[in-house]
Coordinates of C-alpha atoms in Angstrom, one line a residue:
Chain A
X57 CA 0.0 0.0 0.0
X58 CA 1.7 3.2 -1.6
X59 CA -0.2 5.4 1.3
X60 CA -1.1 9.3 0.2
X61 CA 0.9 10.2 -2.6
X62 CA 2.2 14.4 -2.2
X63 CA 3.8 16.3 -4.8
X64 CA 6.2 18.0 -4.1
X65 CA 7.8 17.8 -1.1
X66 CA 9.3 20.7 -0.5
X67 CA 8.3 24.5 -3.1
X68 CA 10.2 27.9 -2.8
X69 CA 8.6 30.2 -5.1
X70 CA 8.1 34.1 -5.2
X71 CA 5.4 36.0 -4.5
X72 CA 3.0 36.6 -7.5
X73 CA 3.9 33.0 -8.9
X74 CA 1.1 30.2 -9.3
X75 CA 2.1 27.0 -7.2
X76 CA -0.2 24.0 -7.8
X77 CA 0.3 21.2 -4.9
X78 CA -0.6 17.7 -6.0
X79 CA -2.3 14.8 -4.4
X80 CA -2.7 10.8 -5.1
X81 CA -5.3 9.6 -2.6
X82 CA -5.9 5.7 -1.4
X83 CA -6.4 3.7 -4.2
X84 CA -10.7 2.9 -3.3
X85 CA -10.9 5.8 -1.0
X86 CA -13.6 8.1 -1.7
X87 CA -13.2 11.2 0.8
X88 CA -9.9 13.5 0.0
X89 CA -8.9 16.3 2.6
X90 CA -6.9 19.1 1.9
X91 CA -5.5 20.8 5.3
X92 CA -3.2 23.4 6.4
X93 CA -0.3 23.2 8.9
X94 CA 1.5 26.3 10.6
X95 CA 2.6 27.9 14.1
X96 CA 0.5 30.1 14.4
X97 CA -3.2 28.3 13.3
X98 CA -2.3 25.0 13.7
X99 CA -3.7 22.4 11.4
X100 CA -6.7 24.0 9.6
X101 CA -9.1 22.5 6.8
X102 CA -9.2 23.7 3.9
X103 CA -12.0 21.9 1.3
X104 CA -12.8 18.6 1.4
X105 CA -14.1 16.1 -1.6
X106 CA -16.6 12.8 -1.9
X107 CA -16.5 11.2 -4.8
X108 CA -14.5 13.9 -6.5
X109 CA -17.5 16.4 -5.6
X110 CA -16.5 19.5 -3.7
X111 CA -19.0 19.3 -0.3
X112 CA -17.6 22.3 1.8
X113 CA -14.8 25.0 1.1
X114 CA -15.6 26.7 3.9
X115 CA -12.3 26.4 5.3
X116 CA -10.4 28.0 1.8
X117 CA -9.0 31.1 2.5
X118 CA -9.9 33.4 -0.1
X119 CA -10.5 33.4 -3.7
X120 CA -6.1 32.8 -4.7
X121 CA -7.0 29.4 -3.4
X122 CA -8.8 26.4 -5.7
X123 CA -9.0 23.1 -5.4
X124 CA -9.8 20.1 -8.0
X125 CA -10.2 17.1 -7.9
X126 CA -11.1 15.6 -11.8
X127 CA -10.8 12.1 -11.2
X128 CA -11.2 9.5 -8.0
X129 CA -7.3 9.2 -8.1
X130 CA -5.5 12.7 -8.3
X131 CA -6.8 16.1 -6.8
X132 CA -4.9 19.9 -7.2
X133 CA -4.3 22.6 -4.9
X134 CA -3.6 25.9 -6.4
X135 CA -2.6 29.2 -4.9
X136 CA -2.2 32.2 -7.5
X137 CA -1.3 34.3 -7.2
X138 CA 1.0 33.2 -3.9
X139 CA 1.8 35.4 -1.1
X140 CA 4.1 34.9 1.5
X141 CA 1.4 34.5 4.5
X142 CA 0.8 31.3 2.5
X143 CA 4.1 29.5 3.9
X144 CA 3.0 26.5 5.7
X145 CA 2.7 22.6 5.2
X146 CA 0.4 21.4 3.2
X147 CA -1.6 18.3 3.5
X148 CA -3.8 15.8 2.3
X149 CA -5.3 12.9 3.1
X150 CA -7.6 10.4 2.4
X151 CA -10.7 8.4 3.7
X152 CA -12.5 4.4 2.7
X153 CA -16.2 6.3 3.2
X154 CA -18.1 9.3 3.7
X155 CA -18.8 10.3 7.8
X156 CA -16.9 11.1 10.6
X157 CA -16.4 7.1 11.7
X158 CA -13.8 6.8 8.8
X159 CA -10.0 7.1 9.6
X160 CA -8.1 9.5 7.3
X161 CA -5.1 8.7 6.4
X162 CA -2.9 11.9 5.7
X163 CA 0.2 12.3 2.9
X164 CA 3.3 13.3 4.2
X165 CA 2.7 17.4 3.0
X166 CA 4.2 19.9 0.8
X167 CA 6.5 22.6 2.8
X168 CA 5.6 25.3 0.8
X169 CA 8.1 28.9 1.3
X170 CA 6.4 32.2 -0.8
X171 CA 9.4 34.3 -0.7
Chain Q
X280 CA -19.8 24.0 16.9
X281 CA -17.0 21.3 17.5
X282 CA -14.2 21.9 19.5
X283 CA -11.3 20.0 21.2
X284 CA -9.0 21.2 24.1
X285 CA -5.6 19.7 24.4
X286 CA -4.4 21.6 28.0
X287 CA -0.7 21.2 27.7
X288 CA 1.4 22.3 24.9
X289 CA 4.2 20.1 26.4
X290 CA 4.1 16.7 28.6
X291 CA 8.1 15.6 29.6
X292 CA 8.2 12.2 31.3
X293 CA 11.0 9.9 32.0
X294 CA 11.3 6.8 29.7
X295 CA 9.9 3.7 31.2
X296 CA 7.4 6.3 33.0
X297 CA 3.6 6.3 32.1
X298 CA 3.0 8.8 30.2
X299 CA -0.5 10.7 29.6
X300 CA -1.6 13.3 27.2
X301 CA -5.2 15.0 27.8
X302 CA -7.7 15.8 25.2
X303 CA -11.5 17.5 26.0
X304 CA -14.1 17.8 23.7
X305 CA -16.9 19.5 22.3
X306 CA -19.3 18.2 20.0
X307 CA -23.4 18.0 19.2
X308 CA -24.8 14.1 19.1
X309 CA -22.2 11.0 19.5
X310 CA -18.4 11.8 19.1
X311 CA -16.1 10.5 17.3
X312 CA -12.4 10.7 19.0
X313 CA -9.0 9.9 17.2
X314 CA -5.3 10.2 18.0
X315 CA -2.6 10.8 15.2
X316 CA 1.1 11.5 16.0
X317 CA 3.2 13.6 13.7
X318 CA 7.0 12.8 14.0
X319 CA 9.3 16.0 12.7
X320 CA 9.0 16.7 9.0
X321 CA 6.7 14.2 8.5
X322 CA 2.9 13.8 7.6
X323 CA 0.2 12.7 10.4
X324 CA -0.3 9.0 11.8
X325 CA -3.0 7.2 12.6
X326 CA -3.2 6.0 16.5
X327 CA -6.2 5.2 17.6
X328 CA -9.8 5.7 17.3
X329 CA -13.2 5.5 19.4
X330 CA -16.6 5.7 17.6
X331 CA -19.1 3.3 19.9
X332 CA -18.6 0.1 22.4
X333 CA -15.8 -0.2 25.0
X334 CA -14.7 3.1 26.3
X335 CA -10.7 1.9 26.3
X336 CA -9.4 1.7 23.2
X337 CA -5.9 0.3 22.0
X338 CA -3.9 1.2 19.3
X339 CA -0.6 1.7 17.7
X340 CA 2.7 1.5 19.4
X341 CA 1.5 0.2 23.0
X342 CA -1.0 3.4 23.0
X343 CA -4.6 3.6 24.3
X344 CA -7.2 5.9 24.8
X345 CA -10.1 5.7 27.6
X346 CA -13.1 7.7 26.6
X347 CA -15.2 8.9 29.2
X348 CA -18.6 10.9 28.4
X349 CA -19.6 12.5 31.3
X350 CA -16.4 14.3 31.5
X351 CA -16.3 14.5 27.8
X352 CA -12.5 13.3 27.9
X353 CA -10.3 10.7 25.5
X354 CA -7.1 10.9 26.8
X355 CA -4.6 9.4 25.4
X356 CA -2.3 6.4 27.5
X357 CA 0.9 4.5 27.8
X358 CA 2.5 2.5 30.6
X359 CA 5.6 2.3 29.6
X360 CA 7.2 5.5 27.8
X361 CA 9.7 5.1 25.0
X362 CA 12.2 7.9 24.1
X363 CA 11.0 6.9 20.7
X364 CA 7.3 8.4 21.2
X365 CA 8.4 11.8 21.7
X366 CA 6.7 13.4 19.1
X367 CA 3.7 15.8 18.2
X368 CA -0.1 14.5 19.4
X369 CA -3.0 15.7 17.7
X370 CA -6.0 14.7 19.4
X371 CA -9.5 15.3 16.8
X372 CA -13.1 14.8 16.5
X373 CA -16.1 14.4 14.3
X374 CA -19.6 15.0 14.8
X375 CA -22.0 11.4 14.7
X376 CA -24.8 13.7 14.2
X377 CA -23.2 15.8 11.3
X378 CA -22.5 12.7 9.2
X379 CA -19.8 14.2 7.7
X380 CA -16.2 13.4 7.8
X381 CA -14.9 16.8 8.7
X382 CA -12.4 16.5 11.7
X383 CA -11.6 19.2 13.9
X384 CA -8.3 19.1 15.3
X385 CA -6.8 20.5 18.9
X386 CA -3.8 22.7 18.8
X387 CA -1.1 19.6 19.1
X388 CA 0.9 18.5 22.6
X389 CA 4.5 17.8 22.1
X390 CA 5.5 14.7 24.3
X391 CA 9.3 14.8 25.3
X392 CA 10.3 11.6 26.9
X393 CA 14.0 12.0 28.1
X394 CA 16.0 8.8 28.9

């Protein structure tokens, strides 16, 4: 079992400049998470998927931030244009079912740095 | 609205010492409780999990968990302490009556176990 796929590990970009994070969830896994790591706010949530259908983005910051997810097997974060108040860790993760009983199983992130 | 209260930012114990690190909660309808543990620079990991039955729960690594209701409490167990478990917990819940797999997360204890 390949676990959470995240790519790429680590991004240093500038401010202004698109960055698109990638995710590979569970093979059979229909819930993907997309969450937020930093000091300051610890681990926040950002939009969360079921069956590759958006059901809350509640969490996404403002309008630089999008998510995707066009198939059950890869999903897409994007920030553009960045800033540097982005910098955090990115993750994602994945869960078997829909509802809270489910264990999600989280990547191991994307350390992004907006310079 | 769901919250969950991790009172210590930092637990230091002696290895071979039982260690304990607390987690309240706050939730409408049944809760569901998990621990993950986050080792430096990587992504979370799955510890344990309490969604109905027996209120002691055990999971990875020699952990458990004993939930108790009435003082809306999962904390989190070990009698035996390894330097090897000092990490980052992340104690999180769900919402039974929501029926949606959003988890919210507490703010993260760092358990320092010193030889």
């Amino acid at each position: 079992d390949a676990g959470v796929i995240q790519s790429p590990r680590h991004e240093v970009t500038e401010m202004g400049q698109e960055v698109t994070l990638r995710c590979k969830p569970i093979s059979g896994h229909n819930s993907l998470f997309w969450y937020r790591q930093t000091m300051m706010r610890g681990l926040e949530l950002l939009i969360y998927f079921n069956n590759n259908v958006p059901i809350d983005d509640s969490g996404m910051p403002e309008d630089r931030f999008s998510a995707k997810m066009p198939n059950a097997s890869f999903s897409t974060l994007k920030i553009q244009p960045s800033e540097p108040r982005d910098s955090a860790v990115y993750f994602c993760a994945s869960s078997l079912a829909w509802g809270g009983r489910d264990t999600q199983y989280f990547g191991p992130g994307t350390r992004l740095t907006v310079l | 609205a769901q919250s969950v209260a991790q009172p210590e930012d930092q637990v230091n114990v002696a290895e071979g010492n039982p260690l304990t690190v607390k987690c309240t909660y706050s939730v409408s309808g049944n809760p569901y409780l998990f621990w993950y543990v986050q080792y430096p620079n990587r992504g979370l990991q799955f510890l344990l999990k309490y969604i109905t039955g027996d209120n002691l729960v055990k999971g990875s690594y020699g952990f458990e968990a004993e939930f108790n209701k009435s003082q809306t409490s999962f904390h989190l167990k070990k009698p035996s302490a390894l330097v090897s478990d000092s990490a980052l917990y992340f104690c999180a819940v769900s919402s039974g009556s929501s029926n949606t797999g959003k988890l919210i997360f507490g703010q993260g204890t760092t358990l320092q176990v010193k030889p």
